PDB file of N, CA and C in Angstrom:
ATOM      1  N   MET A 191      25.286 -23.683 -83.022  1.00  0.00           N
ATOM      2  CA  MET A 191      25.912 -22.820 -82.124  1.00  0.00           C
ATOM      3  C   MET A 191      25.439 -21.918 -81.728  1.00  0.00           C
ATOM      4  N   GLU A 192      25.926 -21.271 -82.655  1.00  0.00           N
ATOM      5  CA  GLU A 192      25.809 -19.761 -82.860  1.00  0.00           C
ATOM      6  C   GLU A 192      24.775 -19.217 -82.412  1.00  0.00           C
ATOM      7  N   GLU A 193      23.634 -19.927 -83.983  1.00  0.00           N
ATOM      8  CA  GLU A 193      22.279 -19.397 -83.788  1.00  0.00           C
ATOM      9  C   GLU A 193      22.059 -18.922 -82.019  1.00  0.00           C
ATOM     10  N   ILE A 194      22.053 -20.089 -80.913  1.00  0.00           N
ATOM     11  CA  ILE A 194      21.785 -20.600 -80.501  1.00  0.00           C
ATOM     12  C   ILE A 194      21.288 -19.125 -79.217  1.00  0.00           C
ATOM     13  N   ALA A 195      23.444 -19.078 -79.338  1.00  0.00           N
ATOM     14  CA  ALA A 195      24.157 -17.443 -78.557  1.00  0.00           C
ATOM     15  C   ALA A 195      23.486 -16.601 -78.650  1.00  0.00           C
ATOM     16  N   GLU A 196      23.324 -15.599 -80.553  1.00  0.00           N
ATOM     17  CA  GLU A 196      22.767 -14.718 -81.005  1.00  0.00           C
ATOM     18  C   GLU A 196      21.431 -14.892 -80.045  1.00  0.00           C
ATOM     19  N   GLY A 197      20.329 -16.090 -80.475  1.00  0.00           N
ATOM     20  CA  GLY A 197      19.219 -16.007 -80.223  1.00  0.00           C
ATOM     21  C   GLY A 197      19.010 -15.533 -78.005  1.00  0.00           C
ATOM     22  N   ALA A 198      20.386 -15.501 -77.474  1.00  0.00           N
ATOM     23  CA  ALA A 198      20.308 -15.856 -76.126  1.00  0.00           C
ATOM     24  C   ALA A 198      20.732 -14.327 -75.365  1.00  0.00           C
ATOM     25  N   LEU A 199      21.969 -13.639 -76.856  1.00  0.00           N
ATOM     26  CA  LEU A 199      22.706 -11.784 -76.642  1.00  0.00           C
ATOM     27  C   LEU A 199      20.800 -11.907 -77.815  1.00  0.00           C
ATOM     28  N   LYS A 200      20.801 -11.583 -77.786  1.00  0.00           N
ATOM     29  CA  LYS A 200      18.860 -10.423 -78.647  1.00  0.00           C
ATOM     30  C   LYS A 200      18.119 -10.403 -77.674  1.00  0.00           C
ATOM     31  N   GLY A 201      17.510 -11.981 -76.514  1.00  0.00           N
ATOM     32  CA  GLY A 201      17.317 -11.829 -75.999  1.00  0.00           C
ATOM     33  C   GLY A 201      17.656 -11.234 -74.349  1.00  0.00           C
ATOM     34  N   LEU A 202      18.832 -11.730 -74.516  1.00  0.00           N
ATOM     35  CA  LEU A 202      19.398 -10.618 -72.724  1.00  0.00           C
ATOM     36  C   LEU A 202      19.071  -8.759 -73.488  1.00  0.00           C
ATOM     37  N   LEU A 203      19.417  -8.527 -74.861  1.00  0.00           N
ATOM     38  CA  LEU A 203      18.638  -7.253 -74.957  1.00  0.00           C
ATOM     39  C   LEU A 203      19.237  -7.152 -74.873  1.00  0.00           C
ATOM     40  N   ARG A 204      16.732  -7.838 -75.373  1.00  0.00           N
ATOM     41  CA  ARG A 204      15.821  -7.302 -74.846  1.00  0.00           C
ATOM     42  C   ARG A 204      15.734  -6.534 -73.359  1.00  0.00           C
ATOM     43  N   LEU A 205      15.604  -7.785 -73.007  1.00  0.00           N
ATOM     44  CA  LEU A 205      15.242  -8.345 -71.176  1.00  0.00           C
ATOM     45  C   LEU A 205      15.718  -5.955 -71.352  1.00  0.00           C
ATOM     46  N   VAL A 206      17.876  -6.182 -71.243  1.00  0.00           N
ATOM     47  CA  VAL A 206      18.172  -4.882 -70.557  1.00  0.00           C
ATOM     48  C   VAL A 206      17.591  -3.604 -71.567  1.00  0.00           C
ATOM     49  N   SER A 207      16.767  -3.274 -72.561  1.00  0.00           N
ATOM     50  CA  SER A 207      16.383  -2.347 -72.942  1.00  0.00           C
ATOM     51  C   SER A 207      15.557  -2.174 -71.997  1.00  0.00           C
ATOM     52  N   VAL A 208      14.428  -2.950 -72.265  1.00  0.00           N
ATOM     53  CA  VAL A 208      13.157  -2.511 -71.215  1.00  0.00           C
ATOM     54  C   VAL A 208      12.707  -2.897 -70.027  1.00  0.00           C
ATOM     55  N   VAL A 209      14.054  -3.278 -68.859  1.00  0.00           N
ATOM     56  CA  VAL A 209      14.840  -2.551 -67.814  1.00  0.00           C
ATOM     57  C   VAL A 209      15.214  -0.686 -68.171  1.00  0.00           C
ATOM     58  N   VAL A 210      16.234  -0.715 -69.102  1.00  0.00           N
ATOM     59  CA  VAL A 210      15.858   0.755 -69.534  1.00  0.00           C
ATOM     60  C   VAL A 210      15.432   2.060 -69.389  1.00  0.00           C
ATOM     61  N   ARG A 211      14.258   1.066 -70.959  1.00  0.00           N
ATOM     62  CA  ARG A 211      13.592   2.351 -70.622  1.00  0.00           C
ATOM     63  C   ARG A 211      12.319   2.495 -69.918  1.00  0.00           C
ATOM     64  N   SER A 212      11.980   1.533 -68.483  1.00  0.00           N
ATOM     65  CA  SER A 212      11.393   0.914 -67.692  1.00  0.00           C
ATOM     66  C   SER A 212      11.999   2.393 -66.412  1.00  0.00           C
ATOM     67  N   LEU A 213      13.015   2.497 -66.482  1.00  0.00           N
ATOM     68  CA  LEU A 213      14.214   3.212 -65.457  1.00  0.00           C
ATOM     69  C   LEU A 213      14.161   4.464 -65.788  1.00  0.00           C
ATOM     70  N   MET A 214      13.728   5.670 -67.570  1.00  0.00           N
ATOM     71  CA  MET A 214      13.769   5.615 -67.892  1.00  0.00           C
ATOM     72  C   MET A 214      12.267   6.329 -68.164  1.00  0.00           C
ATOM     73  N   TRP A 215      10.859   5.600 -67.974  1.00  0.00           N
ATOM     74  CA  TRP A 215      10.101   6.480 -67.049  1.00  0.00           C
ATOM     75  C   TRP A 215      10.178   6.513 -66.308  1.00  0.00           C
ATOM     76  N   LEU A 216      10.654   6.128 -65.702  1.00  0.00           N
ATOM     77  CA  LEU A 216      10.111   6.651 -63.920  1.00  0.00           C
ATOM     78  C   LEU A 216      11.376   8.209 -63.618  1.00  0.00           C
ATOM     79  N   ILE A 217      12.338   7.472 -64.116  1.00  0.00           N
ATOM     80  CA  ILE A 217      13.445   9.604 -63.559  1.00  0.00           C
ATOM     81  C   ILE A 217      12.086  10.147 -64.588  1.00  0.00           C
ATOM     82  N   TRP A 218      11.477  10.386 -65.711  1.00  0.00           N
ATOM     83  CA  TRP A 218      10.668  10.815 -66.392  1.00  0.00           C
ATOM     84  C   TRP A 218       9.639  11.702 -65.074  1.00  0.00           C
ATOM     85  N   GLU A 219       8.480  10.527 -65.139  1.00  0.00           N
ATOM     86  CA  GLU A 219       7.824  10.362 -64.436  1.00  0.00           C
ATOM     87  C   GLU A 219       7.764  10.800 -62.873  1.00  0.00           C
ATOM     88  N   LEU A 220       8.909  10.312 -62.569  1.00  0.00           N
ATOM     89  CA  LEU A 220       9.168  11.276 -61.017  1.00  0.00           C
ATOM     90  C   LEU A 220       9.628  12.324 -60.654  1.00  0.00           C
ATOM     91  N   CYS A 221      10.813  12.638 -61.581  1.00  0.00           N
ATOM     92  CA  CYS A 221      11.271  13.982 -61.480  1.00  0.00           C
ATOM     93  C   CYS A 221      10.617  15.363 -61.532  1.00  0.00           C
ATOM     94  N   PHE A 222      10.545  14.667 -63.635  1.00  0.00           N
ATOM     95  CA  PHE A 222       8.952  15.890 -64.109  1.00  0.00           C
ATOM     96  C   PHE A 222       8.072  16.137 -63.336  1.00  0.00           C
ATOM     97  N   GLU A 223       7.194  15.330 -63.618  1.00  0.00           N
ATOM     98  CA  GLU A 223       6.033  15.421 -63.132  1.00  0.00           C
ATOM     99  C   GLU A 223       6.073  15.577 -62.110  1.00  0.00           C
ATOM    100  N   VAL A 224       5.748  15.221 -61.212  1.00  0.00           N
ATOM    101  CA  VAL A 224       6.002  15.522 -59.937  1.00  0.00           C
ATOM    102  C   VAL A 224       6.290  15.909 -59.038  1.00  0.00           C
ATOM    103  N   ILE A 225       7.395  15.918 -58.637  1.00  0.00           N
ATOM    104  CA  ILE A 225       7.885  17.116 -58.308  1.00  0.00           C
ATOM    105  C   ILE A 225       8.903  18.079 -58.466  1.00  0.00           C
ATOM    106  N   ALA A 226       8.849  18.064 -59.918  1.00  0.00           N
ATOM    107  CA  ALA A 226       8.893  19.384 -60.099  1.00  0.00           C
ATOM    108  C   ALA A 226       7.323  20.673 -59.927  1.00  0.00           C
ATOM    109  N   TRP A 227       6.105  19.391 -60.552  1.00  0.00           N
ATOM    110  CA  TRP A 227       4.919  20.538 -60.614  1.00  0.00           C
ATOM    111  C   TRP A 227       5.037  21.479 -58.933  1.00  0.00           C
ATOM    112  N   TYR A 228       5.153  19.806 -57.848  1.00  0.00           N
ATOM    113  CA  TYR A 228       4.742  20.071 -56.717  1.00  0.00           C
ATOM    114  C   TYR A 228       5.683  21.685 -56.671  1.00  0.00           C
ATOM    115  N   VAL A 229       7.123  21.190 -57.126  1.00  0.00           N
ATOM    116  CA  VAL A 229       8.207  22.762 -56.602  1.00  0.00           C
ATOM    117  C   VAL A 229       7.336  24.087 -57.764  1.00  0.00           C
ATOM    118  N   GLY A 230       7.281  24.129 -59.046  1.00  0.00           N
ATOM    119  CA  GLY A 230       6.277  24.746 -59.487  1.00  0.00           C
ATOM    120  C   GLY A 230       5.572  25.626 -59.551  1.00  0.00           C
ATOM    121  N   TRP A 231       4.924  24.458 -58.511  1.00  0.00           N
ATOM    122  CA  TRP A 231       3.142  25.584 -58.193  1.00  0.00           C
ATOM    123  C   TRP A 231       2.968  26.037 -57.460  1.00  0.00           C
ATOM    124  N   PRO A 232       3.386  26.840 -56.454  1.00  0.00           N
ATOM    125  CA  PRO A 232       3.603  27.334 -54.861  1.00  0.00           C
ATOM    126  C   PRO A 232       4.031  28.506 -55.723  1.00  0.00           C
ATOM    127  N   ILE A 233       5.587  28.031 -56.588  1.00  0.00           N
ATOM    128  CA  ILE A 233       5.801  29.442 -57.977  1.00  0.00           C
ATOM    129  C   ILE A 233       4.508  30.487 -58.054  1.00  0.00           C
ATOM    130  N   CYS A 234       3.997  29.647 -59.238  1.00  0.00           N
ATOM    131  CA  CYS A 234       3.192  29.764 -59.802  1.00  0.00           C
ATOM    132  C   CYS A 234       2.105  30.540 -59.959  1.00  0.00           C
ATOM    133  N   ARG A 235       1.777  30.193 -57.940  1.00  0.00           N
ATOM    134  CA  ARG A 235       0.182  30.287 -58.006  1.00  0.00           C
ATOM    135  C   ARG A 235       1.682  32.396 -56.860  1.00  0.00           C
ATOM    136  N   ALA A 236       1.780  32.162 -56.934  1.00  0.00           N
ATOM    137  CA  ALA A 236       2.612  32.676 -55.623  1.00  0.00           C
ATOM    138  C   ALA A 236       3.346  34.533 -57.218  1.00  0.00           C
ATOM    139  N   ILE A 237       3.283  34.066 -57.954  1.00  0.00           N
ATOM    140  CA  ILE A 237       3.436  35.239 -59.428  1.00  0.00           C
ATOM    141  C   ILE A 237       2.294  35.622 -60.019  1.00  0.00           C
ATOM    142  N   SER A 238       1.757  34.652 -60.257  1.00  0.00           N
ATOM    143  CA  SER A 238       0.358  34.716 -60.559  1.00  0.00           C
ATOM    144  C   SER A 238      -0.705  35.211 -59.474  1.00  0.00           C
ATOM    145  N   PHE A 239      -0.600  35.529 -58.630  1.00  0.00           N
ATOM    146  CA  PHE A 239      -0.890  35.988 -56.861  1.00  0.00           C
ATOM    147  C   PHE A 239      -1.948  35.681 -56.775  1.00  0.00           C
ATOM    148  N   GLY A 240      -1.758  34.101 -57.142  1.00  0.00           N
ATOM    149  CA  GLY A 240      -3.271  32.674 -56.492  1.00  0.00           C
ATOM    150  C   GLY A 240      -3.760  32.189 -57.889  1.00  0.00           C
ATOM    151  N   LYS A 241      -4.457  33.120 -59.288  1.00  0.00           N
ATOM    152  CA  LYS A 241      -4.588  32.957 -60.203  1.00  0.00           C
ATOM    153  C   LYS A 241      -4.653  31.744 -60.696  1.00  0.00           C
ATOM    154  N   LEU A 242      -2.984  31.480 -61.152  1.00  0.00           N
ATOM    155  CA  LEU A 242      -2.988  30.549 -62.255  1.00  0.00           C
ATOM    156  C   LEU A 242      -1.976  29.339 -60.642  1.00  0.00           C
ATOM    157  N   PRO A 243      -1.646  28.388 -61.461  1.00  0.00           N
ATOM    158  CA  PRO A 243      -2.424  27.236 -62.094  1.00  0.00           C
ATOM    159  C   PRO A 243      -4.036  27.510 -61.456  1.00  0.00           C
ATOM    160  N   GLN A 244      -4.584  26.550 -61.521  1.00  0.00           N
ATOM    161  CA  GLN A 244      -6.347  26.949 -61.341  1.00  0.00           C
ATOM    162  C   GLN A 244      -6.325  25.152 -60.571  1.00  0.00           C
ATOM    163  N   GLU A 245      -5.380  24.337 -61.140  1.00  0.00           N
ATOM    164  CA  GLU A 245      -5.591  23.029 -60.893  1.00  0.00           C
ATOM    165  C   GLU A 245      -5.003  23.136 -58.565  1.00  0.00           C
ATOM    166  N   ALA A 246      -5.876  22.684 -58.421  1.00  0.00           N
ATOM    167  CA  ALA A 246      -4.797  22.040 -56.855  1.00  0.00           C
ATOM    168  C   ALA A 246      -3.363  21.417 -57.188  1.00  0.00           C
ATOM    169  N   ILE A 247      -2.751  21.920 -56.909  1.00  0.00           N
ATOM    170  CA  ILE A 247      -2.024  21.163 -55.885  1.00  0.00           C
ATOM    171  C   ILE A 247      -1.775  19.472 -56.534  1.00  0.00           C
ATOM    172  N   THR A 248      -2.999  18.961 -56.154  1.00  0.00           N
ATOM    173  CA  THR A 248      -2.620  17.641 -56.567  1.00  0.00           C
ATOM    174  C   THR A 248      -3.214  17.450 -57.225  1.00  0.00           C
ATOM    175  N   ASP A 249      -3.909  17.957 -58.687  1.00  0.00           N
ATOM    176  CA  ASP A 249      -4.346  17.374 -59.329  1.00  0.00           C
ATOM    177  C   ASP A 249      -3.477  17.704 -61.056  1.00  0.00           C
ATOM    178  N   HIS A 250      -2.057  17.882 -61.416  1.00  0.00           N
ATOM    179  CA  HIS A 250      -1.928  17.781 -61.549  1.00  0.00           C
ATOM    180  C   HIS A 250      -1.648  16.859 -62.646  1.00  0.00           C
ATOM    181  N   GLU A 251      -2.158  15.515 -62.948  1.00  0.00           N
ATOM    182  CA  GLU A 251      -2.715  14.720 -63.897  1.00  0.00           C
ATOM    183  C   GLU A 251      -3.894  15.138 -64.554  1.00  0.00           C
ATOM    184  N   GLN A 252      -4.932  15.968 -63.647  1.00  0.00           N
ATOM    185  CA  GLN A 252      -5.781  16.838 -64.086  1.00  0.00           C
ATOM    186  C   GLN A 252      -5.981  18.337 -65.230  1.00  0.00           C
ATOM    187  N   ALA A 253      -4.895  18.624 -64.969  1.00  0.00           N
ATOM    188  CA  ALA A 253      -4.451  19.615 -66.092  1.00  0.00           C
ATOM    189  C   ALA A 253      -3.718  19.468 -66.953  1.00  0.00           C
ATOM    190  N   SER A 254      -4.423  20.769 -67.725  1.00  0.00           N
ATOM    191  CA  SER A 254      -3.807  20.077 -69.771  1.00  0.00           C
ATOM    192  C   SER A 254      -2.447  19.937 -69.660  1.00  0.00           C
ATOM    193  N   ASN A 255      -1.113  19.389 -70.592  1.00  0.00           N
ATOM    194  CA  ASN A 255      -0.370  19.252 -71.066  1.00  0.00           C
ATOM    195  C   ASN A 255       0.403  20.591 -71.144  1.00  0.00           C
ATOM    196  N   PHE A 256       0.107  21.524 -71.644  1.00  0.00           N
ATOM    197  CA  PHE A 256       0.624  23.055 -71.742  1.00  0.00           C
ATOM    198  C   PHE A 256       0.560  23.749 -70.363  1.00  0.00           C
ATOM    199  N   THR A 257      -0.118  23.180 -68.934  1.00  0.00           N
ATOM    200  CA  THR A 257      -0.359  24.052 -68.041  1.00  0.00           C
ATOM    201  C   THR A 257       0.628  23.304 -67.140  1.00  0.00           C
ATOM    202  N   ASN A 258       0.830  21.525 -67.170  1.00  0.00           N
ATOM    203  CA  ASN A 258       1.490  21.108 -66.691  1.00  0.00           C
ATOM    204  C   ASN A 258       3.444  21.245 -66.583  1.00  0.00           C
ATOM    205  N   PHE A 259       3.061  21.428 -68.616  1.00  0.00           N
ATOM    206  CA  PHE A 259       4.891  21.335 -68.595  1.00  0.00           C
ATOM    207  C   PHE A 259       4.922  22.671 -68.091  1.00  0.00           C
ATOM    208  N   THR A 260       4.668  23.421 -68.638  1.00  0.00           N
ATOM    209  CA  THR A 260       4.942  24.606 -67.863  1.00  0.00           C
ATOM    210  C   THR A 260       5.114  25.345 -66.422  1.00  0.00           C
ATOM    211  N   VAL A 261       3.980  24.370 -65.870  1.00  0.00           N
ATOM    212  CA  VAL A 261       4.572  24.183 -63.987  1.00  0.00           C
ATOM    213  C   VAL A 261       6.281  23.648 -63.759  1.00  0.00           C
ATOM    214  N   SER A 262       5.631  22.465 -64.674  1.00  0.00           N
ATOM    215  CA  SER A 262       6.768  21.926 -64.167  1.00  0.00           C
ATOM    216  C   SER A 262       8.052  22.340 -64.435  1.00  0.00           C
ATOM    217  N   MET A 263       8.509  22.923 -65.563  1.00  0.00           N
ATOM    218  CA  MET A 263       8.772  23.911 -66.588  1.00  0.00           C
ATOM    219  C   MET A 263       9.175  24.888 -65.184  1.00  0.00           C
ATOM    220  N   VAL A 264       8.634  25.060 -64.298  1.00  0.00           N
ATOM    221  CA  VAL A 264       9.135  26.476 -64.217  1.00  0.00           C
ATOM    222  C   VAL A 264       9.902  26.106 -62.467  1.00  0.00           C
ATOM    223  N   GLY A 265       8.953  24.514 -62.606  1.00  0.00           N
ATOM    224  CA  GLY A 265       9.573  24.251 -61.003  1.00  0.00           C
ATOM    225  C   GLY A 265      11.288  23.839 -61.197  1.00  0.00           C
ATOM    226  N   LEU A 266      11.022  22.560 -62.210  1.00  0.00           N
ATOM    227  CA  LEU A 266      12.421  22.615 -63.024  1.00  0.00           C
ATOM    228  C   LEU A 266      13.844  22.992 -62.941  1.00  0.00           C
ATOM    229  N   VAL A 267      13.706  24.744 -63.264  1.00  0.00           N
ATOM    230  CA  VAL A 267      14.189  25.970 -63.796  1.00  0.00           C
ATOM    231  C   VAL A 267      14.764  26.506 -62.220  1.00  0.00           C
ATOM    232  N   SER A 268      13.882  26.886 -60.719  1.00  0.00           N
ATOM    233  CA  SER A 268      13.974  26.688 -59.869  1.00  0.00           C
ATOM    234  C   SER A 268      14.992  26.263 -59.202  1.00  0.00           C
ATOM    235  N   LEU A 269      14.138  25.211 -59.342  1.00  0.00           N
ATOM    236  CA  LEU A 269      15.508  23.345 -58.551  1.00  0.00           C
ATOM    237  C   LEU A 269      17.221  23.926 -59.029  1.00  0.00           C
ATOM    238  N   VAL A 270      17.484  23.791 -60.530  1.00  0.00           N
ATOM    239  CA  VAL A 270      18.209  24.064 -60.939  1.00  0.00           C
ATOM    240  C   VAL A 270      19.520  25.254 -60.897  1.00  0.00           C
ATOM    241  N   GLY A 271      18.457  26.934 -60.767  1.00  0.00           N
ATOM    242  CA  GLY A 271      19.178  27.360 -60.245  1.00  0.00           C
ATOM    243  C   GLY A 271      18.886  27.457 -58.675  1.00  0.00           C
ATOM    244  N   LEU A 272      18.608  27.289 -57.990  1.00  0.00           N
ATOM    245  CA  LEU A 272      19.058  26.940 -56.888  1.00  0.00           C
ATOM    246  C   LEU A 272      19.594  25.807 -56.109  1.00  0.00           C
ATOM    247  N   ALA A 273      20.350  24.537 -56.652  1.00  0.00           N
ATOM    248  CA  ALA A 273      21.212  23.823 -57.024  1.00  0.00           C
ATOM    249  C   ALA A 273      22.052  24.649 -57.364  1.00  0.00           C
ATOM    250  N   ILE A 274      22.479  25.878 -58.638  1.00  0.00           N
ATOM    251  CA  ILE A 274      23.511  26.967 -58.683  1.00  0.00           C
ATOM    252  C   ILE A 274      24.105  28.033 -57.468  1.00  0.00           C
ATOM    253  N   LEU A 275      22.738  28.127 -57.843  1.00  0.00           N
ATOM    254  CA  LEU A 275      23.625  29.289 -55.944  1.00  0.00           C
ATOM    255  C   LEU A 275      24.237  28.588 -55.157  1.00  0.00           C
ATOM    256  N   ILE A 276      23.709  26.592 -54.354  1.00  0.00           N
ATOM    257  CA  ILE A 276      24.243  27.038 -52.946  1.00  0.00           C
ATOM    258  C   ILE A 276      25.167  26.480 -53.571  1.00  0.00           C
ATOM    259  N   ALA A 277      25.959  25.977 -54.838  1.00  0.00           N
ATOM    260  CA  ALA A 277      26.864  25.512 -55.327  1.00  0.00           C
ATOM    261  C   ALA A 277      28.005  26.866 -55.673  1.00  0.00           C
ATOM    262  N   LYS A 278      26.951  27.462 -56.034  1.00  0.00           N
ATOM    263  CA  LYS A 278      27.819  29.362 -55.565  1.00  0.00           C
ATOM    264  C   LYS A 278      29.173  29.646 -54.975  1.00  0.00           C
ATOM    265  N   LEU A 279      27.652  29.788 -53.929  1.00  0.00           N
ATOM    266  CA  LEU A 279      28.021  29.792 -52.337  1.00  0.00           C
ATOM    267  C   LEU A 279      28.886  29.100 -50.640  1.00  0.00           C
ATOM    268  N   VAL A 280      28.827  27.969 -51.922  1.00  0.00           N
ATOM    269  CA  VAL A 280      29.574  26.865 -51.048  1.00  0.00           C
ATOM    270  C   VAL A 280      31.315  26.965 -51.228  1.00  0.00           C
ATOM    271  N   GLY A 281      31.030  26.731 -52.326  1.00  0.00           N
ATOM    272  CA  GLY A 281      31.883  26.450 -54.263  1.00  0.00           C
ATOM    273  C   GLY A 281      33.031  28.103 -53.371  1.00  0.00           C
ATOM    274  N   SER A 282      32.647  28.670 -52.429  1.00  0.00           N
ATOM    275  CA  SER A 282      33.576  30.594 -52.680  1.00  0.00           C
ATOM    276  C   SER A 282      33.872  30.784 -50.584  1.00  0.00           C
ATOM    277  N   GLY A 283      33.254  29.538 -49.961  1.00  0.00           N
ATOM    278  CA  GLY A 283      33.230  29.800 -48.943  1.00  0.00           C
ATOM    279  C   GLY A 283      34.434  29.401 -48.735  1.00  0.00           C
TER     280      GLY A 283
END
């Protein structure tokens, strides 16, 4: 009887593991690779006077890993910085 319960528990844990990994992948894809790219792209273009990144805003999948990471990090840092600024402005009111 214990073997049946142990097998069922292992099956349930595998299912939970797959769900959690899928959610983590979705969060990574959506937040970092898509949203951060669309925020960071115009910032990078403005800073480089329209030269970088060379890919169009909709071509983040064709960009090199370095370009994708750099532009996405700029977007992520900008979003976090904006959130901190808004929190300070609202909190001091």
